[in-house]
Every structure is written in C-alpha cells, then in structure tokens.
C-alpha cells in the first residue's frame, strides 16, 4: 500500500501547492498506518521555453520513495491514465493532488477511470478514509467517509503546512512519456510570468474590488502596497469582469482559494462568493467606504473610508517603519 501524490514543476522547483499535497500525503500515510510510504508523479510541463526540470528537486523531497517523471505537458486526458496506472503499480490506497487548475482537471478524470468517486477540496484528514471539506461555498464543513477502494482526493493547499515536506530524500526515478490522446491535443501553453509571489501560495495577498473604479487606478493603488508587503495581488470577480484585472487573479468560489497569513481587501464588498475564496486567511484587513459592507463581518481589522486616501497613507506608514 502507498499514497500517491501528484507534483507539478514551477520553473525548476516543485510548485508550493504540490508541497502542500505532499504534506497531506504524508499525513494520510500515517493515518493509513504506512508512514513513509509515499510515491509521486511529477508533471514537468512545457520544456521548450527554457523551463528547467523539477525532477532533481522532487527526487530530494523527504519521504518520497519512487518518483515517476512525466516529460512534456500532458493534457488532462493523457495525464489521468498515467496516474491510474502508477497507482495500480504501487497498490496505492490514496491519490492526492492540490485543488488547483491541474488537480481539479486530472483527479476527477483519474477517479472516473478507476471507478472511484473523488473527494475534492479536502481541508482536514480525520482518518485514512475520513475527510473534511467545505460545502455551500464554504458556509459549512462536511465530514465524509469514503468507501472507495482507492481514494482520489484534491486538497486545499492553504490547509496543509508544507514544512513537513521539506528535506533531503533520495527517490528512485522512473521516466514516462505522455501518451497521445485522440480526444484532446495540446496546441500551445501561455504562461503568465509575474515578479510577485504565486497567488495561491503567497503569505500576503492584497486584493481589490469594483470600488477601485478602473484598471489604471486598480493597479496604481494596489501595486505600491503589494510591493511593500511582498504580496500577491488578487481581485474580486466584479473587478475581473470589469477588466480591472486578469481572470487568473480572481479570488473566490469561481476563482482561486487563498489562505495567506494576511489578506488585505480593498474596496471589496464581501459577497459570500468572494468570502468562499479567502475567509480562511489568518488575518483579514478590510478597507471599505461603506461601514455596513459584509466584508467587515469576517475582517480582523476594518478601516472605514475612501481607499484612495487610506491605501497611500498605509504605504507611507509601512515605509516609515
Ligand atoms: P461590489 O459589490 O460592487 O462592491 C464594491 C465595494 O467597494 C462596495 O462595498 C463599496 O462600498 C466599496 N467602495 C466603493 N468605492 C470605494 C472607495 N473609494 N473606497 C473604499 N471602498 C469603496 N465574486 C468574487 O469575488 N469571486 C468569485 O469567485 C465569485 N464567484 C461567483 C459565482 C457565482 C455563481 C455568482 C452568482 C457570483 C460570484 N461572484 C464572485 C460575484 C459576487 O457575488 C459579487 O458580485 C462580487 O464579489 C462583488 O465584487 P466587489 O465586492 O468588488 O464589487
């Protein structure tokens, strides 16, 4: 029996959300009574644009016994059968991935091929077959017992500390080529590069809403604050829909789920769909002109007032420290 974890390449290192998946896999191994029995599949991704391979870093991760490296950028249709095959090869009891774009695409397909029902967005492991996950856009937590012979899981990266995954292991490496699939063919990959931390893994997120008026003011107001705090920038869906910010930085039910140490919500009303993506943040600071804005119900610190006055003052104060 083993636990199989899906890892992804992030410019030559293992993606932080994959390290969270590995931490969850290690917890599952303990819960299943097989500590240390973790194997991994690594998707290297696009190699033709000078991206470094992550296999050397992945092979050193503590507690990984076998590392299956898939070269190139498999489509989800091609990736899913690889996961199922490797899971069978190692007699895996669980297959775990981060609940990010890749995990959400691959795990349900792999579970379907294995005739298993996936358990998604897991935030806590209660036992080898018992998991906690949010429902109703995060308004409630559900504890589920899975009767599947093999459990296919996606985990919320913010819920599993990555520190347990760090270390210097020595995994045995196996190479795989992604099979060609008739259903889907990869035409191209456009990767958005940013100097800022990855939104889903950032320790600090500064997010803006529709109240920031337009794309120019959104950027001009938030960038200096994000620079000072070494923060990722996020946005509400209304801000994304109004073209203030790109789709990939939307936070919420239909965007990214984040749980940073500090989340600064600027001119965001706090609709339930937005809260679903950020309310597990450790400390929430809200800046809003409306004292009755729902965001203040989840905020640890609230500032009522005009964001265009408050944020520059905040930047000045941080610089002065
Ligand atoms: P608004 O609701 O327009 O609020 C703007 C806020 O800015 C107000 O509170 C106002 O007081 C404040 N403001 C205005 N001017 C200033 C100023 N100068 N200074 C300070 N404050 C100011 N939303 C998401 O964010 N993420 C999702 O993933 C998401 N998924 C959804 C899925 C579904 C199925 C549906 C139906 C909706 C979804 N939404 C999502 C949309 C959500 O319901 C809200 O419409 C959206 O979050 C509102 O964004 P907002 O707070 O930026 O805008």
Short mmCIF file of C-alpha atoms and ligand atoms in Angstrom, two decimals:
data_model
loop_
_atom_site.label_atom_id
_atom_site.label_comp_id
_atom_site.label_asym_id
_atom_site.label_seq_id
_atom_site.Cartn_x
_atom_site.Cartn_y
_atom_site.Cartn_z
CA UNK A 1 0.00 0.00 0.00
CA UNK A 2 1.20 3.51 -0.66
CA UNK A 3 -0.02 7.06 -1.03
CA UNK A 4 0.49 8.58 -4.49
CA UNK A 5 0.89 12.34 -4.81
CA UNK A 6 0.78 14.49 -7.95
CA UNK A 7 3.58 17.10 -8.14
CA UNK A 8 3.99 19.94 -10.65
CA UNK A 9 7.01 21.81 -11.96
CA UNK A 10 7.19 25.52 -11.21
CA UNK A 11 10.22 26.90 -13.09
CA UNK A 12 12.59 24.17 -11.92
CA UNK A 13 11.19 23.75 -8.42
CA UNK A 14 8.23 21.82 -7.10
CA UNK A 15 5.13 24.03 -7.02
CA UNK A 16 4.32 25.15 -3.45
CA UNK A 17 0.75 23.81 -3.74
CA UNK A 18 2.24 20.39 -4.66
CA UNK A 19 4.34 20.54 -1.49
CA UNK A 20 1.07 21.01 0.42
CA UNK A 21 -0.32 17.94 -1.38
CA UNK A 22 2.82 16.05 -0.33
CA UNK A 23 2.32 17.16 3.29
CA UNK A 24 -1.27 15.86 3.08
CA UNK A 25 0.00 12.59 1.55
CA UNK A 26 2.42 12.17 4.45
CA UNK A 27 -0.44 12.70 6.93
CA UNK A 28 -2.51 10.13 5.04
CA UNK A 29 0.37 7.65 5.14
CA UNK A 30 0.44 7.99 8.94
CA UNK A 31 -3.37 7.71 9.15
CA UNK A 32 -3.28 4.60 6.95
CA UNK A 33 -0.65 3.01 9.18
CA UNK A 34 2.02 3.14 6.45
CA UNK A 35 4.24 6.11 7.42
CA UNK A 36 6.92 6.94 4.87
CA UNK A 37 5.15 5.05 2.06
CA UNK A 38 4.67 7.94 -0.36
CA UNK A 39 5.27 7.76 -4.12
CA UNK A 40 4.96 10.68 -6.53
CA UNK A 41 4.15 11.51 -10.14
CA UNK A 42 5.78 14.72 -11.37
CA UNK A 43 4.41 16.59 -14.40
CA UNK A 44 7.37 18.50 -15.82
CA UNK A 45 5.22 20.69 -18.07
CA UNK A 46 6.37 22.76 -21.03
CA UNK A 47 10.08 22.28 -21.69
CA UNK A 48 10.55 24.19 -24.93
CA UNK A 49 10.66 27.71 -23.47
CA UNK A 50 13.75 27.32 -21.33
CA UNK A 51 11.90 25.97 -18.30
CA UNK A 52 14.14 23.98 -16.02
CA UNK A 53 13.15 20.47 -14.94
CA UNK A 54 11.92 19.96 -11.39
CA UNK A 55 12.83 16.24 -11.17
CA UNK A 56 16.18 16.83 -9.37
CA UNK A 57 14.41 18.91 -6.68
CA UNK A 58 11.48 16.47 -6.45
CA UNK A 59 13.78 13.45 -6.02
CA UNK A 60 15.23 15.11 -2.90
CA UNK A 61 11.89 15.63 -1.17
CA UNK A 62 11.85 13.83 2.15
CA UNK A 63 9.74 10.69 2.29
CA UNK A 64 9.22 10.16 -1.48
CA UNK A 65 10.23 6.58 -2.39
CA UNK A 66 9.51 6.41 -6.12
CA UNK A 67 9.34 9.44 -8.40
CA UNK A 68 7.55 8.95 -11.74
CA UNK A 69 8.53 11.81 -14.05
CA UNK A 70 6.22 12.65 -16.96
CA UNK A 71 8.06 14.72 -19.56
CA UNK A 72 6.33 17.38 -21.60
CA UNK A 73 2.95 18.88 -20.95
CA UNK A 74 0.28 16.18 -20.87
CA UNK A 75 -3.34 17.09 -21.40
CA UNK A 76 -5.60 16.06 -18.53
CA UNK A 77 -6.90 13.27 -20.79
CA UNK A 78 -3.34 11.92 -21.12
CA UNK A 79 -2.34 12.58 -17.52
CA UNK A 80 -5.26 10.78 -15.85
CA UNK A 81 -4.44 7.24 -17.14
CA UNK A 82 -0.80 7.69 -16.11
CA UNK A 83 -1.91 8.42 -12.55
CA UNK A 84 -4.24 5.42 -12.52
CA UNK A 85 -1.51 3.09 -13.89
CA UNK A 86 1.10 4.26 -11.39
CA UNK A 87 -1.46 3.98 -8.57
CA UNK A 88 -2.13 0.35 -9.59
CA UNK A 89 1.59 -0.38 -9.89
CA UNK A 90 2.22 0.69 -6.28
CA UNK A 91 -1.09 -0.61 -4.90
CA UNK A 92 -1.92 2.96 -3.86
CA UNK A 93 -4.71 3.41 -1.34
CA UNK A 94 -4.91 7.19 -1.98
CA UNK A 95 -4.09 9.50 -4.92
CA UNK A 96 -3.67 13.13 -3.85
CA UNK A 97 -3.26 16.41 -5.73
CA UNK A 98 -3.61 20.11 -4.91
CA UNK A 99 -7.04 21.58 -5.67
CA UNK A 100 -5.56 23.89 -8.32
CA UNK A 101 -6.18 24.06 -12.08
CA UNK A 102 -4.23 20.84 -12.76
CA UNK A 103 -5.53 18.81 -9.79
CA UNK A 104 -9.13 19.85 -10.43
CA UNK A 105 -8.81 18.74 -14.05
CA UNK A 106 -6.89 15.49 -13.60
CA UNK A 107 -8.18 13.94 -10.34
CA UNK A 108 -11.88 13.61 -11.32
CA UNK A 109 -10.86 12.06 -14.67
CA UNK A 110 -8.49 9.61 -12.97
CA UNK A 111 -11.14 8.76 -10.37
CA UNK A 112 -13.64 8.14 -13.20
CA UNK A 113 -11.22 5.76 -14.94
CA UNK A 114 -10.68 3.94 -11.63
CA UNK A 115 -14.45 3.75 -10.97
CA UNK A 116 -13.99 5.79 -7.80
CA UNK A 117 -15.74 8.91 -6.54
CA UNK A 118 -13.30 11.79 -5.91
CA UNK A 119 -13.38 13.73 -2.67
CA UNK A 120 -12.47 17.31 -3.51
CA UNK A 121 -11.17 20.40 -1.67
CA UNK A 122 -10.20 18.44 1.44
CA UNK A 123 -9.20 20.77 4.31
CA UNK A 124 -8.53 18.17 7.03
CA UNK A 125 -7.73 14.48 7.27
CA UNK A 126 -9.67 12.84 10.09
CA UNK A 127 -8.56 9.28 9.29
CA UNK A 128 -7.46 7.09 6.39
CA UNK A 129 -10.97 7.17 4.86
CA UNK A 130 -12.49 10.23 6.56
CA UNK A 131 -12.03 13.76 5.27
CA UNK A 132 -13.39 17.25 5.97
CA UNK A 133 -14.34 19.52 3.06
CA UNK A 134 -16.28 22.78 2.71
CA UNK A 135 -19.79 22.86 1.22
CA UNK A 136 -22.26 25.66 0.36
CA UNK A 137 -19.46 27.99 -0.83
CA UNK A 138 -17.58 27.46 2.41
CA UNK A 139 -20.52 28.25 4.69
CA UNK A 140 -20.36 24.78 6.28
CA UNK A 141 -17.87 21.96 6.70
CA UNK A 142 -18.81 18.38 5.86
CA UNK A 143 -17.03 15.30 7.16
CA UNK A 144 -17.23 12.44 4.67
CA UNK A 145 -16.27 8.78 4.95
CA UNK A 146 -15.23 7.41 1.58
CA UNK A 147 -15.99 3.78 0.79
CA UNK A 148 -13.90 3.78 -2.39
CA UNK A 149 -11.20 1.09 -2.55
CA UNK A 150 -8.80 3.82 -3.77
CA UNK A 151 -9.43 7.37 -2.56
CA UNK A 152 -8.87 10.11 -5.17
CA UNK A 153 -8.50 13.45 -3.36
CA UNK A 154 -7.80 17.08 -4.06
CA UNK A 155 -6.63 19.08 -1.05
CA UNK A 156 -6.75 22.82 -0.37
CA UNK A 157 -3.11 23.93 -0.31
CA UNK A 158 -3.66 26.57 2.41
CA UNK A 159 -4.87 23.88 4.82
CA UNK A 160 -1.67 21.81 4.85
CA UNK A 161 1.64 23.25 6.05
CA UNK A 162 4.46 22.48 3.64
CA UNK A 163 7.23 22.33 6.23
CA UNK A 164 6.77 18.58 6.74
CA UNK A 165 7.56 18.03 3.07
CA UNK A 166 10.97 19.71 3.06
CA UNK A 167 14.15 17.68 3.45
CA UNK A 168 16.73 15.66 1.60
CA UNK A 169 15.36 12.36 0.32
CA UNK A 170 16.64 10.10 -2.43
CA UNK A 171 13.76 8.83 -4.54
CA UNK A 172 14.15 6.23 -7.30
CA UNK A 173 13.24 7.96 -10.57
CA UNK A 174 11.16 6.40 -13.40
CA UNK A 175 10.63 8.22 -16.74
CA UNK A 176 7.30 8.34 -18.65
CA UNK A 177 6.22 9.89 -21.92
CA UNK A 178 2.64 11.20 -22.03
CA UNK A 179 0.56 9.11 -24.46
CA UNK A 180 -1.14 10.79 -27.42
CA UNK A 181 -4.85 11.02 -26.83
CA UNK A 182 -7.40 11.15 -29.65
CA UNK A 183 -9.82 13.28 -27.57
CA UNK A 184 -7.56 16.26 -26.96
CA UNK A 185 -4.33 17.70 -28.31
CA UNK A 186 -2.27 20.44 -26.71
CA UNK A 187 -1.83 23.33 -29.14
CA UNK A 188 0.09 25.83 -27.03
CA UNK A 189 0.69 26.99 -23.48
CA UNK A 190 0.85 30.66 -22.46
CA UNK A 191 2.32 31.03 -19.02
CA UNK A 192 1.80 34.35 -17.27
CA UNK A 193 5.02 35.28 -15.53
CA UNK A 194 4.98 37.63 -12.59
CA UNK A 195 7.60 39.06 -10.28
CA UNK A 196 5.09 38.72 -7.47
CA UNK A 197 4.57 35.60 -5.32
CA UNK A 198 2.20 32.92 -6.57
CA UNK A 199 -1.32 33.98 -5.50
CA UNK A 200 -2.28 30.57 -4.07
CA UNK A 201 0.92 30.23 -2.04
CA UNK A 202 1.60 33.87 -1.06
CA UNK A 203 1.95 34.77 2.63
CA UNK A 204 0.33 38.14 1.94
CA UNK A 205 -2.42 38.97 -0.58
CA UNK A 206 -3.62 42.48 -1.42
CA UNK A 207 -6.93 42.27 -3.29
CA UNK A 208 -9.02 44.95 -4.97
CA UNK A 209 -12.68 45.22 -5.89
CA UNK A 210 -15.04 47.07 -8.15
CA UNK A 211 -14.79 50.13 -5.89
CA UNK A 212 -11.38 50.87 -7.42
CA UNK A 213 -13.14 52.37 -10.46
CA UNK A 214 -10.90 51.29 -13.38
CA UNK A 215 -7.85 49.20 -14.36
CA UNK A 216 -5.40 52.11 -14.08
CA UNK A 217 -6.47 53.08 -10.59
CA UNK A 218 -6.67 49.41 -9.52
CA UNK A 219 -3.01 48.94 -10.44
CA UNK A 220 -1.77 52.35 -9.28
CA UNK A 221 -3.36 51.94 -5.85
CA UNK A 222 -2.58 48.28 -5.11
CA UNK A 223 0.91 47.81 -6.63
CA UNK A 224 2.80 50.06 -4.13
CA UNK A 225 1.10 48.35 -1.17
CA UNK A 226 1.80 44.90 -2.63
CA UNK A 227 5.44 45.93 -3.23
CA UNK A 228 5.87 47.00 0.40
CA UNK A 229 4.31 43.79 1.73
CA UNK A 230 5.89 41.44 -0.87
CA UNK A 231 2.32 40.42 -1.63
CA UNK A 232 0.46 38.74 -4.46
CA UNK A 233 -2.39 40.78 -5.96
CA UNK A 234 -5.91 39.36 -6.09
CA UNK A 235 -9.24 40.69 -7.32
CA UNK A 236 -12.95 40.24 -6.84
CA UNK A 237 -14.98 38.82 -9.70
CA UNK A 238 -16.66 42.18 -10.27
CA UNK A 239 -13.21 43.74 -10.72
CA UNK A 240 -12.21 40.96 -13.14
CA UNK A 241 -15.50 41.22 -15.07
CA UNK A 242 -14.91 44.98 -15.41
CA UNK A 243 -11.40 44.27 -16.83
CA UNK A 244 -9.57 45.88 -13.93
CA UNK A 245 -7.55 42.68 -13.51
CA UNK A 246 -6.90 39.40 -15.34
CA UNK A 247 -9.04 36.34 -14.74
CA UNK A 248 -6.21 34.31 -13.19
CA UNK A 249 -6.08 36.54 -10.11
CA UNK A 250 -9.79 36.25 -9.25
CA UNK A 251 -10.32 35.11 -5.67
CA UNK A 252 -13.49 33.30 -4.65
CA UNK A 253 -15.87 30.48 -5.31
CA UNK A 254 -15.21 30.53 -9.05
CA UNK A 255 -11.63 31.79 -8.72
CA UNK A 256 -8.63 30.88 -6.61
CA UNK A 257 -8.87 29.78 -2.99
CA UNK A 258 -6.29 31.50 -0.80
CA UNK A 259 -5.45 31.30 2.92
CA UNK A 260 -2.49 33.66 3.44
CA UNK A 261 -1.18 34.99 6.74
CA UNK A 262 -2.55 38.42 5.76
CA UNK A 263 -5.35 39.31 3.29
CA UNK A 264 -5.99 42.99 2.62
CA UNK A 265 -9.38 43.52 0.92
CA UNK A 266 -9.57 46.95 -0.68
CA UNK A 267 -12.99 48.21 -1.86
CA UNK A 268 -14.42 44.67 -1.88
CA UNK A 269 -17.98 44.34 -0.55
CA UNK A 270 -17.51 40.80 0.82
CA UNK A 271 -20.13 38.83 -1.14
CA UNK A 272 -20.43 35.22 0.02
CA UNK A 273 -18.83 34.02 -3.23
CA UNK A 274 -15.75 36.17 -2.55
CA UNK A 275 -15.57 35.08 1.10
CA UNK A 276 -15.55 31.45 -0.08
CA UNK A 277 -12.09 32.08 -1.51
CA UNK A 278 -10.42 34.00 1.31
CA UNK A 279 -12.16 33.69 4.64
CA UNK A 280 -9.64 31.11 5.92
CA UNK A 281 -6.91 33.79 5.75
CA UNK A 282 -5.21 34.09 9.16
CA UNK A 283 -5.65 37.90 9.42
CA UNK A 284 -8.07 39.90 7.28
CA UNK A 285 -7.85 43.66 6.87
CA UNK A 286 -10.75 45.35 5.08
CA UNK A 287 -10.82 48.87 3.70
CA UNK A 288 -14.27 49.98 2.56
CA UNK A 289 -16.22 53.22 2.33
CA UNK A 290 -19.42 51.51 3.49
CA UNK A 291 -19.44 50.74 7.23
CA UNK A 292 -22.14 48.10 6.62
CA UNK A 293 -20.16 46.21 3.96
CA UNK A 294 -20.34 42.44 4.75
CA UNK A 295 -16.53 42.15 4.46
CA UNK A 296 -16.32 43.74 7.94
CA UNK A 297 -18.09 40.68 9.39
CA UNK A 298 -15.07 38.50 8.61
CA UNK A 299 -12.38 41.18 9.00
CA UNK A 300 -9.99 41.19 11.98
CA UNK A 301 -9.23 44.87 11.28
CA UNK A 302 -11.57 47.22 9.43
CA UNK A 303 -10.91 50.70 8.11
CA UNK A 304 -13.97 52.66 7.00
CA UNK A 305 -13.14 55.30 4.43
CA UNK A 306 -12.00 56.14 0.94
CA UNK A 307 -9.43 53.57 -0.25
CA UNK A 308 -7.82 56.21 -2.48
CA UNK A 309 -6.87 58.15 0.67
CA UNK A 310 -6.24 55.25 3.06
CA UNK A 311 -4.02 52.99 0.94
CA UNK A 312 -1.37 55.67 0.13
CA UNK A 313 -1.32 56.60 3.85
CA UNK A 314 -0.83 52.92 4.70
CA UNK A 315 2.08 52.64 2.23
CA UNK A 316 3.66 55.78 3.74
CA UNK A 317 3.28 54.36 7.26
CA UNK A 318 4.79 50.98 6.30
CA UNK A 319 7.74 52.71 4.60
CA UNK A 320 8.32 54.75 7.76
CA UNK A 321 8.63 51.63 9.97
P1 LIG B 1 -19.18 45.46 -5.41
O1 LIG B 1 -20.18 44.53 -4.84
O2 LIG B 1 -19.62 46.43 -6.45
O3 LIG B 1 -18.56 46.25 -4.18
C1 LIG B 1 -17.66 47.32 -4.30
C2 LIG B 1 -17.32 47.77 -2.89
O4 LIG B 1 -16.39 48.82 -2.96
C3 LIG B 1 -18.51 48.27 -2.09
O5 LIG B 1 -18.55 47.57 -0.84
C4 LIG B 1 -18.23 49.75 -1.88
O6 LIG B 1 -18.65 50.23 -0.61
C5 LIG B 1 -16.71 49.77 -1.97
N1 LIG B 1 -16.16 51.06 -2.43
C6 LIG B 1 -16.55 51.81 -3.49
N2 LIG B 1 -15.76 52.88 -3.62
C7 LIG B 1 -14.85 52.81 -2.61
C8 LIG B 1 -13.76 53.62 -2.20
N3 LIG B 1 -13.41 54.73 -2.88
N4 LIG B 1 -13.06 53.27 -1.11
C9 LIG B 1 -13.38 52.17 -0.40
N5 LIG B 1 -14.40 51.35 -0.74
C10 LIG B 1 -15.12 51.66 -1.83
N6 LIG B 1 -17.18 37.16 -6.64
C11 LIG B 1 -15.88 37.02 -6.33
O7 LIG B 1 -15.22 37.95 -5.86
N7 LIG B 1 -15.24 35.82 -6.56
C12 LIG B 1 -15.87 34.74 -7.07
O8 LIG B 1 -15.24 33.69 -7.27
C13 LIG B 1 -17.25 34.87 -7.39
N8 LIG B 1 -17.94 33.81 -7.89
C14 LIG B 1 -19.30 33.96 -8.11
C15 LIG B 1 -20.03 32.85 -8.53
C16 LIG B 1 -21.39 32.97 -8.74
C17 LIG B 1 -22.17 31.76 -9.18
C18 LIG B 1 -22.05 34.22 -8.56
C19 LIG B 1 -23.52 34.37 -8.77
C20 LIG B 1 -21.30 35.31 -8.16
C21 LIG B 1 -19.93 35.22 -7.95
N9 LIG B 1 -19.18 36.31 -7.54
C22 LIG B 1 -17.89 36.14 -7.19
C23 LIG B 1 -19.72 37.69 -7.54
C24 LIG B 1 -20.15 38.19 -6.18
O9 LIG B 1 -21.47 37.81 -5.93
C25 LIG B 1 -20.03 39.74 -6.12
O10 LIG B 1 -20.80 40.28 -7.16
C26 LIG B 1 -18.62 40.28 -6.24
O11 LIG B 1 -17.77 39.61 -5.32
C27 LIG B 1 -18.63 41.76 -5.93
O12 LIG B 1 -17.36 42.29 -6.15
P2 LIG B 1 -16.94 43.64 -5.42
O13 LIG B 1 -17.09 43.50 -3.96
O14 LIG B 1 -15.60 44.01 -5.94
O15 LIG B 1 -17.97 44.70 -6.05
#
